[in-house]
């Protein structure tokens, strides 16, 4: 890394360190808060194959992002394990010098022992599995495709058995939908070696009809768990860690709380997002992305041209949506979560 890269920050002094790569806009679930059936129905036009970035294009862009400061890569979607031969992409990314971490966020539905082994073998370091409830009735009401909890739990165990541990388990908490699962989930994962993380329900995209009343706040979550199994705050693993860590007093491991709504962490946000169609977003709540696909497909442009384009975008970045969220911002147009993967 050259000196200029060390100094390289956006308008609020934040460096670029993480890149989330969405590899597909498709998903086999229809989670009601993310891809509700009434919008993502049978006639919904997903991206055509030619509209998606190829693995070669993603790897080239990732190399360029690493050149401007990125150290961590996360694959997401849609459901990333729907895209064929994902391990090929993992392998290509793992070969990029300077990449310190490659992780994947998945709904866990396709994490067979084979898949988990293949991904780990290709160079995947960590995995996050989303699971919003422990009882089938609630979980199926959320995923809306009758997918059973048991198969996701198997996926978590398969990942851990392949060395992708500790597995992180993400639970988005929505009042009146799965808040009664907060404590049972804590009890279930206590002592398991997996790290359960609770996420405040957010107003992403324009599909989910978000209201503040739907959010079970971080402090409500902590209180509910602490009442049953005492927890104390733990130090962050590194500066800018998104999840607040809490440790069970009895030694049963830790949990994380991602308070994106009530305790925004924009001031440390070092994340860029690359959508499945190759748009670059500098915030989860961005209205507009910058077209990298056209540029990566332009034979006139070399790697340094692309790097300069990315630097130019990052230098002008001022995003801090969660810090300024209000009744007025909730109705602003935003990119759908399933395009950029959270
Ligand atoms: N399909 C994969 C999965 O579900 O893990 C990856 C993509 S999904 C969009 C990434 C994460 O975003 C999931 O953990 C999901 O629960 C979370 N998410 C989706 N909509 C959300 C919302 N409105 N608020 C908070 N998190 C949300
Ligand atoms: Fe699919 Fe993940 Fe969105 Fe659920 S949260 S619909 S699994 S992309
Ligand atoms: Fe980063 Fe935007 Fe989220 Fe703030 S709202 S933490 S700037 S992605």
PDB file of N, CA, C and O and ligand atoms in Angstrom, residues 14 265-266 269 273 283-285 317 319-322, ligand 3:
ATOM      1  N   UNK A  14     -13.368   8.931   6.314  1.00  0.00           N
ATOM      2  CA  UNK A  14     -13.443   7.468   6.415  1.00  0.00           C
ATOM      3  C   UNK A  14     -12.706   6.796   5.251  1.00  0.00           C
ATOM      4  O   UNK A  14     -12.965   7.129   4.094  1.00  0.00           O
ATOM      5  N   UNK A 265     -23.868   3.856  13.167  1.00  0.00           N
ATOM      6  CA  UNK A 265     -22.407   3.768  13.204  1.00  0.00           C
ATOM      7  C   UNK A 265     -21.788   4.304  11.917  1.00  0.00           C
ATOM      8  O   UNK A 265     -20.752   3.846  11.466  1.00  0.00           O
ATOM      9  N   UNK A 266     -22.459   5.291  11.312  1.00  0.00           N
ATOM     10  CA  UNK A 266     -21.965   5.830  10.043  1.00  0.00           C
ATOM     11  C   UNK A 266     -20.554   6.401  10.154  1.00  0.00           C
ATOM     12  O   UNK A 266     -19.797   6.347   9.191  1.00  0.00           O
ATOM     13  N   UNK A 269     -18.101   4.017   9.016  1.00  0.00           N
ATOM     14  CA  UNK A 269     -18.517   3.132   7.923  1.00  0.00           C
ATOM     15  C   UNK A 269     -17.525   3.180   6.753  1.00  0.00           C
ATOM     16  O   UNK A 269     -17.386   4.197   6.078  1.00  0.00           O
ATOM     17  N   UNK A 273     -20.327  -1.062  -1.739  1.00  0.00           N
ATOM     18  CA  UNK A 273     -21.164  -2.188  -2.172  1.00  0.00           C
ATOM     19  C   UNK A 273     -21.206  -2.247  -3.684  1.00  0.00           C
ATOM     20  O   UNK A 273     -21.410  -1.225  -4.338  1.00  0.00           O
ATOM     21  N   UNK A 283     -23.442   3.564   0.110  1.00  0.00           N
ATOM     22  CA  UNK A 283     -24.267   3.471   1.320  1.00  0.00           C
ATOM     23  C   UNK A 283     -25.390   2.474   1.061  1.00  0.00           C
ATOM     24  O   UNK A 283     -25.901   2.385  -0.057  1.00  0.00           O
ATOM     25  N   UNK A 284     -25.779   1.758   2.113  1.00  0.00           N
ATOM     26  CA  UNK A 284     -26.885   0.807   2.012  1.00  0.00           C
ATOM     27  C   UNK A 284     -28.177   1.507   1.607  1.00  0.00           C
ATOM     28  O   UNK A 284     -29.068   0.899   1.030  1.00  0.00           O
ATOM     29  N   UNK A 285     -28.244   2.779   1.909  1.00  0.00           N
ATOM     30  CA  UNK A 285     -29.470   3.519   1.634  1.00  0.00           C
ATOM     31  C   UNK A 285     -29.326   4.463   0.445  1.00  0.00           C
ATOM     32  O   UNK A 285     -30.072   5.426   0.320  1.00  0.00           O
ATOM     33  N   UNK A 317     -17.674  11.054  -1.147  1.00  0.00           N
ATOM     34  CA  UNK A 317     -18.725  10.403  -0.342  1.00  0.00           C
ATOM     35  C   UNK A 317     -19.006  11.178   0.951  1.00  0.00           C
ATOM     36  O   UNK A 317     -18.106  11.547   1.686  1.00  0.00           O
ATOM     37  N   UNK A 319     -22.072  10.016   2.732  1.00  0.00           N
ATOM     38  CA  UNK A 319     -23.231   9.261   3.242  1.00  0.00           C
ATOM     39  C   UNK A 319     -23.204   9.095   4.746  1.00  0.00           C
ATOM     40  O   UNK A 319     -22.180   8.738   5.333  1.00  0.00           O
ATOM     41  N   UNK A 320     -24.350   9.302   5.356  1.00  0.00           N
ATOM     42  CA  UNK A 320     -24.537   8.966   6.779  1.00  0.00           C
ATOM     43  C   UNK A 320     -26.033   8.841   7.058  1.00  0.00           C
ATOM     44  O   UNK A 320     -26.573   9.409   8.015  1.00  0.00           O
ATOM     45  N   UNK A 321     -26.641   8.035   6.236  1.00  0.00           N
ATOM     46  CA  UNK A 321     -28.096   7.940   6.268  1.00  0.00           C
ATOM     47  C   UNK A 321     -28.649   7.603   7.650  1.00  0.00           C
ATOM     48  O   UNK A 321     -29.588   8.232   8.130  1.00  0.00           O
ATOM     49  N   UNK A 322     -28.064   6.596   8.314  1.00  0.00           N
ATOM     50  CA  UNK A 322     -28.646   6.147   9.584  1.00  0.00           C
ATOM     51  C   UNK A 322     -28.572   7.226  10.655  1.00  0.00           C
ATOM     52  O   UNK A 322     -29.372   7.242  11.575  1.00  0.00           O
TER      53      UNK A 322
HETATM   54 FE1  LIG B   3     -22.722   3.195   6.219  1.00  0.00          FE
HETATM   55 FE2  LIG B   3     -24.834   4.284   5.004  1.00  0.00          FE
HETATM   56 FE3  LIG B   3     -25.184   2.392   6.892  1.00  0.00          FE
HETATM   57 FE4  LIG B   3     -24.354   4.851   7.584  1.00  0.00          FE
HETATM   58  S1  LIG B   3     -26.318   4.324   6.694  1.00  0.00           S
HETATM   59  S2  LIG B   3     -23.508   2.889   8.310  1.00  0.00           S
HETATM   60  S3  LIG B   3     -23.069   5.373   5.800  1.00  0.00           S
HETATM   61  S4  LIG B   3     -24.163   2.135   4.890  1.00  0.00           S
END
